[in-house]
Amino acid sequence: MLALPICLLLATGFVVVGVYSERKVSAFIQDRLGPMEVGKWGLLQLFADLLKLLQKEDIVPRAADRQLFLLAPAIIFASVFAAYAVLPLTPDLQGSGAAVGVFYLMAVLSFEVVGILMAGWASNNKYSLFGAIRSVAQIVSYEIPLGLTILCAVMIGQTLNLQELSFQQGIYTFQTNYLFGIRALGIDVTDWGGIFAWNILRNPFLLIAYVIFFICTLAESNRAPFDLPEGESEIVSGFQTEYSGMRWALLFLSEYAMMLLVSFLGAILFLGSWNTPLPNLGPLRLADWTSGEPGTVWGNITGAFWLISKALLAVLGQMWVRWTLPRIRLDQMMYLCWKVLTPISLGLFLISAIWRLLMV
């Protein structure tokens, strides 16, 4: 259970790195400087902001439902951070190791909707309520294609255990992996490892599934171009309009923790988890050198390095999208979900079932 406090510490520390990185990335994309004045290269700007939030008064509107208003940020925070309990970080360092880890993670994350709706309703503010309704409609809708893409990976791996899914995508698997998952080709890539063992190559259609998964996670995290709950031009600031001080910071922390969580999940399900991307090529044993056997210190170090690197690259992609694409309209968001992503996800789900039966 050592993995759980490490994951929570990682998620909390990521806020410090993530906020500063996003400011600098957005500044680079938009040809600006970003934070520069507070500390060297503006490194202390976030700590100045945190100090400001700590000193701000915790205001509860007089007409708000006080109990629900105070409870909502805690529910959102708990639902996001509870999902970290089942993430594997290395071959030996994992959370609870639950046999139904994927199911648990999806169920816990779905509870976030309750906290968001509670925050908007309890604020007794029409802008907060509009933002909460938008957010609930968005999250509930995009959970359909998100869940279908996750099930595609689960169907190929035949397990809900995230650690087992991780082992299947490397050189230490107990299964036989064939090139593109096609037994008829007769090309055994089990000893190759690296990217050839990742789910996106065990079933090439899972590469499309990962793209859909990535789009859906943007909506689940309320990230642009799906940041409609925070459409400042229409609803001021979304469901968190009435929050101030550290309660607002708690909501902000939850958003960044969600970004990291879905990036971890995508890496585990589709991109080889803690396994190296470098394959063994004849005498050049890259996978052996950059993996390390389970149960060894080197194996845990390299495993954590690869998984965190993949997750941070996905986070960088989320930031890139935010500062590149404009916010879409509400009807466009729903059209994309129900008429584009959901049908494609259903097709991929059917293809994954056939692939598992005939090709593997």
Coordinates of C-alpha atoms in Angstrom, one line a residue:
M1 CA 0.0 0.0 0.0
L2 CA 3.0 2.2 -0.2
A3 CA 2.0 3.2 -3.8
L4 CA -1.1 5.0 -2.6
P5 CA 0.6 7.7 -0.5
I6 CA 3.2 8.0 -3.3
C7 CA 0.5 8.5 -5.9
L8 CA -1.3 11.1 -3.7
L9 CA 2.0 12.9 -3.1
L10 CA 2.7 12.8 -6.9
A11 CA -0.7 14.2 -7.7
T12 CA -0.3 17.0 -5.2
G13 CA 3.2 17.9 -6.3
F14 CA 2.1 17.8 -9.9
V15 CA -0.1 20.8 -9.3
V16 CA 3.0 22.9 -8.5
V17 CA 4.8 21.6 -11.7
G18 CA 1.6 21.5 -13.8
V19 CA 0.4 25.1 -13.1
Y20 CA 3.9 26.6 -13.8
S21 CA 4.3 24.4 -16.9
E22 CA 1.0 25.4 -18.3
R23 CA 1.7 29.1 -17.8
K24 CA 5.0 28.7 -19.6
V25 CA 3.6 26.4 -22.3
S26 CA 0.7 28.7 -23.0
A27 CA 3.1 31.7 -23.1
F28 CA 5.3 29.9 -25.6
I29 CA 2.4 29.0 -27.8
Q30 CA 1.0 32.5 -27.8
D31 CA 4.3 34.2 -28.0
R32 CA 4.3 35.6 -24.5
L33 CA 6.7 35.5 -21.5
G34 CA 4.5 34.0 -18.8
P35 CA 5.5 34.5 -15.1
M36 CA 8.9 36.2 -14.9
E37 CA 9.0 38.5 -11.9
V38 CA 8.5 36.3 -8.8
G39 CA 11.6 34.2 -8.4
K40 CA 14.1 33.1 -11.0
W41 CA 12.1 32.6 -14.3
G42 CA 8.9 33.1 -12.3
L43 CA 9.4 29.8 -10.4
L44 CA 7.9 31.2 -7.2
Q45 CA 4.8 32.7 -8.8
L46 CA 2.6 29.6 -7.8
F47 CA 3.8 29.8 -4.2
A48 CA 2.8 33.5 -4.2
D49 CA -0.6 32.5 -5.5
L50 CA -1.0 29.8 -2.9
L51 CA -0.1 32.3 -0.1
K52 CA -2.7 34.7 -1.5
L53 CA -5.4 31.9 -1.5
L54 CA -4.5 31.0 2.1
Q55 CA -5.1 34.5 3.2
K56 CA -8.4 35.0 1.4
E57 CA -11.5 34.8 3.4
D58 CA -13.6 31.7 3.1
I59 CA -17.0 33.3 2.1
V60 CA -20.3 31.4 2.1
P61 CA -23.2 33.2 0.5
R62 CA -26.0 34.1 2.9
A63 CA -28.7 32.5 0.7
A64 CA -26.6 29.3 -0.1
D65 CA -27.3 25.9 1.4
R66 CA -24.3 26.1 3.8
Q67 CA -23.8 22.4 4.5
L68 CA -24.0 21.3 0.8
F69 CA -21.9 24.3 -0.2
L70 CA -19.1 23.4 2.1
L71 CA -19.3 19.6 1.4
A72 CA -19.2 19.8 -2.4
P73 CA -15.4 20.6 -2.9
A74 CA -14.6 17.7 -0.5
I75 CA -16.7 15.3 -2.5
I76 CA -15.1 16.3 -5.8
F77 CA -11.6 16.2 -4.3
A78 CA -12.2 12.7 -2.7
S79 CA -13.7 11.2 -5.8
V80 CA -10.7 12.2 -7.9
F81 CA -8.0 11.2 -5.4
A82 CA -9.7 7.9 -4.4
A83 CA -9.2 6.7 -8.0
Y84 CA -5.4 6.8 -7.5
A85 CA -5.8 3.8 -5.1
V86 CA -5.6 1.2 -7.9
L87 CA -2.9 2.7 -10.1
P88 CA 0.3 0.6 -10.6
L89 CA 3.4 2.7 -10.6
T90 CA 6.1 0.0 -11.1
P91 CA 6.1 -3.8 -11.5
D92 CA 6.2 -4.1 -7.6
L93 CA 4.7 -0.8 -6.5
Q94 CA 1.0 -0.7 -6.9
G95 CA -2.1 0.4 -5.0
S96 CA -4.8 -1.9 -3.8
G97 CA -4.2 -4.5 -6.6
A98 CA -8.0 -4.9 -6.9
A99 CA -9.1 -7.5 -9.4
V100 CA -11.7 -5.1 -10.6
G101 CA -9.4 -2.0 -10.6
V102 CA -10.8 -0.6 -13.9
F103 CA -14.4 -0.9 -12.7
Y104 CA -13.6 0.7 -9.4
L105 CA -11.8 3.6 -11.1
M106 CA -14.7 4.3 -13.4
A107 CA -17.2 4.0 -10.6
V108 CA -15.4 6.4 -8.2
L109 CA -14.7 9.0 -10.9
S110 CA -18.4 9.0 -11.8
F111 CA -19.2 10.2 -8.3
E112 CA -17.5 13.5 -9.1
V113 CA -20.8 14.6 -10.9
V114 CA -22.6 14.6 -7.6
G115 CA -20.1 17.1 -6.1
I116 CA -20.3 19.3 -9.1
L117 CA -24.1 19.4 -9.2
M118 CA -24.1 19.9 -5.4
A119 CA -21.7 22.9 -5.7
G120 CA -23.8 24.6 -8.4
W121 CA -27.2 24.0 -6.7
A122 CA -26.0 24.9 -3.2
S123 CA -24.5 28.2 -4.4
N124 CA -28.0 29.6 -5.0
N125 CA -26.6 31.4 -8.0
K126 CA -28.1 31.0 -11.5
Y127 CA -24.6 31.2 -13.2
S128 CA -23.3 28.5 -10.9
L129 CA -26.4 26.3 -11.6
F130 CA -26.0 26.8 -15.3
G131 CA -22.3 25.8 -15.1
A132 CA -23.1 22.7 -13.0
I133 CA -25.9 21.6 -15.4
R134 CA -23.5 22.0 -18.4
S135 CA -20.8 20.1 -16.6
V136 CA -23.1 17.2 -15.6
A137 CA -24.5 16.9 -19.1
Q138 CA -20.9 17.0 -20.5
I139 CA -19.4 14.5 -18.1
V140 CA -22.3 12.0 -18.2
S141 CA -22.4 12.1 -22.0
Y142 CA -18.7 11.6 -22.6
E143 CA -18.5 8.8 -20.1
I144 CA -20.2 6.6 -22.7
P145 CA -17.5 6.7 -25.4
L146 CA -14.8 6.9 -22.7
G147 CA -16.1 3.7 -21.1
L148 CA -16.4 1.9 -24.5
T149 CA -12.8 2.7 -25.3
I150 CA -11.6 1.5 -22.0
L151 CA -13.6 -1.7 -22.5
C152 CA -11.8 -2.2 -25.8
A153 CA -8.5 -2.4 -24.0
V154 CA -10.0 -4.6 -21.3
M155 CA -11.4 -7.0 -23.8
I156 CA -8.0 -7.5 -25.5
G157 CA -6.3 -8.0 -22.1
Q158 CA -9.2 -10.1 -20.6
T159 CA -8.8 -8.6 -17.2
L160 CA -9.9 -5.6 -15.1
N161 CA -6.7 -5.6 -13.1
L162 CA -4.5 -2.7 -14.1
Q163 CA -1.3 -4.4 -13.0
E164 CA -2.1 -7.5 -15.1
L165 CA -2.8 -5.3 -18.1
S166 CA 0.6 -3.7 -17.5
F167 CA 2.5 -7.0 -17.4
Q168 CA 0.8 -8.1 -20.7
Q169 CA 2.4 -5.2 -22.5
G170 CA 6.1 -6.0 -21.9
I171 CA 8.8 -8.6 -22.1
Y172 CA 7.7 -10.1 -18.7
T173 CA 4.3 -11.3 -19.9
F174 CA 3.2 -14.9 -19.5
Q175 CA 1.2 -14.7 -22.8
T176 CA 2.5 -15.0 -26.3
N177 CA 2.3 -11.7 -28.2
Y178 CA 2.1 -11.8 -32.0
L179 CA 2.8 -8.8 -34.3
F180 CA -0.4 -6.7 -34.5
G181 CA -2.0 -9.4 -32.4
I182 CA -2.5 -11.7 -35.5
R183 CA -1.5 -15.3 -34.8
A184 CA -1.7 -16.2 -38.5
L185 CA 1.3 -14.0 -39.3
G186 CA 3.4 -16.3 -37.2
I187 CA 5.6 -13.5 -36.0
D188 CA 6.2 -13.9 -32.2
V189 CA 7.2 -10.5 -30.7
T190 CA 7.0 -11.6 -27.0
D191 CA 10.8 -11.4 -26.7
W192 CA 10.9 -8.1 -28.6
G193 CA 8.9 -6.3 -26.0
G194 CA 8.9 -2.5 -26.3
I195 CA 6.3 -0.8 -28.4
F196 CA 5.5 -4.0 -30.2
A197 CA 3.9 -5.4 -27.0
W198 CA 1.8 -2.3 -26.3
N199 CA -2.0 -2.6 -26.7
I200 CA -2.0 -0.1 -29.6
L201 CA -0.1 -2.6 -31.6
R202 CA -1.6 -5.8 -30.1
N203 CA -4.7 -4.5 -31.8
P204 CA -4.0 -1.6 -34.2
F205 CA -7.6 -0.3 -33.9
L206 CA -6.8 0.6 -30.3
L207 CA -4.7 3.5 -31.6
I208 CA -8.0 5.0 -32.8
A209 CA -9.5 4.1 -29.4
Y210 CA -6.8 6.0 -27.6
V211 CA -7.4 9.1 -29.7
I212 CA -11.1 8.9 -28.7
F213 CA -10.1 8.2 -25.1
F214 CA -7.9 11.3 -25.1
I215 CA -10.7 13.5 -26.5
C216 CA -13.1 12.2 -23.9
T217 CA -10.7 12.8 -21.1
L218 CA -10.5 16.5 -22.2
A219 CA -14.3 16.7 -21.7
E220 CA -14.1 14.7 -18.4
S221 CA -11.5 17.1 -17.0
N222 CA -13.4 20.2 -18.3
R223 CA -10.4 21.1 -20.4
A224 CA -10.6 23.3 -23.5
P225 CA -12.1 23.1 -26.1
F226 CA -14.6 21.4 -23.7
D227 CA -14.4 23.9 -20.9
L228 CA -18.1 24.9 -21.4
P229 CA -18.9 24.7 -17.6
E230 CA -16.4 27.6 -17.3
G231 CA -17.5 29.6 -20.3
E232 CA -16.6 33.0 -18.9
S233 CA -18.3 34.9 -21.7
E234 CA -21.7 33.3 -20.9
I235 CA -21.7 32.1 -17.3
V236 CA -19.0 34.1 -15.5
S237 CA -17.0 31.2 -14.1
G238 CA -19.1 28.0 -13.9
F239 CA -20.1 26.0 -10.9
Q240 CA -17.3 27.4 -8.7
T241 CA -18.4 31.0 -9.2
E242 CA -19.2 31.5 -5.5
Y243 CA -16.2 29.7 -4.0
S244 CA -13.2 31.6 -2.7
G245 CA -9.9 31.0 -0.9
M246 CA -8.8 27.4 -0.3
R247 CA -12.1 25.9 -1.3
W248 CA -11.6 27.3 -4.7
A249 CA -8.1 26.0 -4.7
L250 CA -9.4 22.6 -3.8
L251 CA -11.5 22.6 -6.9
F252 CA -8.5 23.7 -8.9
L253 CA -6.4 21.0 -7.4
S254 CA -9.0 18.4 -8.3
E255 CA -8.9 19.5 -12.0
Y256 CA -5.2 19.1 -12.2
A257 CA -5.3 15.8 -10.3
M258 CA -7.9 14.6 -12.8
M259 CA -5.6 15.6 -15.7
L260 CA -2.8 13.5 -14.3
L261 CA -5.1 10.6 -13.4
V262 CA -6.6 10.2 -16.9
S263 CA -3.1 10.5 -18.4
F264 CA -1.9 7.7 -16.2
L265 CA -4.9 5.6 -17.1
G266 CA -4.4 6.1 -20.8
A267 CA -0.7 5.1 -20.5
I268 CA -1.6 2.0 -18.6
L269 CA -4.4 0.8 -20.9
F270 CA -2.9 1.7 -24.3
L271 CA 0.8 2.8 -24.1
G272 CA 2.5 -0.1 -22.3
S273 CA 2.1 1.2 -18.8
W274 CA 5.5 1.1 -16.9
N275 CA 7.1 -0.9 -19.7
T276 CA 9.8 0.5 -21.9
P277 CA 9.0 1.7 -25.5
L278 CA 12.4 0.3 -26.7
P279 CA 12.3 -3.2 -28.1
N280 CA 14.9 -6.0 -28.2
L281 CA 16.4 -6.0 -31.7
G282 CA 18.6 -9.0 -32.2
P283 CA 21.8 -8.6 -30.1
L284 CA 20.7 -5.1 -29.2
R285 CA 18.7 -5.9 -26.0
L286 CA 17.2 -2.4 -25.5
A287 CA 14.1 -3.7 -23.7
D288 CA 16.2 -5.8 -21.3
W289 CA 18.5 -2.9 -20.5
T290 CA 15.8 -0.3 -20.0
S291 CA 13.3 -2.4 -18.1
G292 CA 14.9 -4.3 -15.3
E293 CA 13.3 -7.4 -13.8
P294 CA 10.4 -7.2 -11.4
G295 CA 11.5 -7.3 -7.8
T296 CA 14.7 -5.3 -8.5
V297 CA 15.5 -1.7 -7.6
W298 CA 16.4 -1.0 -11.3
G299 CA 13.1 -2.5 -12.4
N300 CA 11.1 -0.2 -10.1
I301 CA 13.2 2.9 -11.1
T302 CA 12.8 2.4 -14.8
G303 CA 9.1 1.4 -14.5
A304 CA 8.3 4.6 -12.6
F305 CA 10.3 6.7 -15.1
W306 CA 8.5 5.3 -18.2
L307 CA 5.0 5.5 -16.7
I308 CA 5.4 9.1 -15.4
S309 CA 7.1 10.2 -18.7
K310 CA 4.2 8.9 -20.7
A311 CA 1.6 10.5 -18.4
L312 CA 3.4 13.8 -18.5
L313 CA 3.6 13.7 -22.3
A314 CA -0.2 13.2 -22.3
V315 CA -0.6 16.2 -19.9
L316 CA 1.6 18.3 -22.3
G317 CA -0.8 17.3 -25.1
Q318 CA -3.8 18.4 -23.0
M319 CA -2.1 21.8 -22.4
W320 CA -1.2 22.1 -26.1
V321 CA -4.8 21.5 -27.1
R322 CA -6.1 24.0 -24.6
W323 CA -4.0 26.9 -25.9
T324 CA -4.5 26.0 -29.6
L325 CA -8.2 25.3 -30.2
P326 CA -11.1 27.7 -29.5
R327 CA -14.0 26.7 -27.2
I328 CA -16.7 24.8 -29.1
R329 CA -20.5 25.5 -28.8
L330 CA -22.7 23.4 -26.5
D331 CA -24.5 21.8 -29.5
Q332 CA -21.2 21.0 -31.2
M333 CA -20.0 19.3 -28.0
M334 CA -23.1 17.1 -27.8
Y335 CA -23.0 16.4 -31.6
L336 CA -19.4 15.2 -31.3
C337 CA -20.2 12.9 -28.4
W338 CA -23.5 11.3 -29.5
K339 CA -23.2 11.3 -33.3
V340 CA -19.5 10.9 -33.8
L341 CA -17.5 9.4 -30.9
T342 CA -20.1 7.1 -29.5
P343 CA -20.9 5.3 -32.8
I344 CA -17.1 5.0 -33.6
S345 CA -16.5 3.6 -30.0
L346 CA -19.3 1.1 -30.5
G347 CA -17.7 0.0 -33.8
L348 CA -14.3 -0.3 -32.1
F349 CA -15.9 -2.3 -29.3
L350 CA -17.3 -4.8 -31.8
I351 CA -14.0 -5.0 -33.7
S352 CA -12.1 -5.6 -30.4
A353 CA -14.5 -8.5 -29.7
I354 CA -13.9 -10.0 -33.1
W355 CA -10.2 -9.4 -32.9
R356 CA -10.0 -11.2 -29.6
L357 CA -12.0 -14.2 -30.9
L358 CA -10.3 -14.6 -34.3
M359 CA -6.8 -13.1 -34.2
V360 CA -5.5 -13.8 -30.7

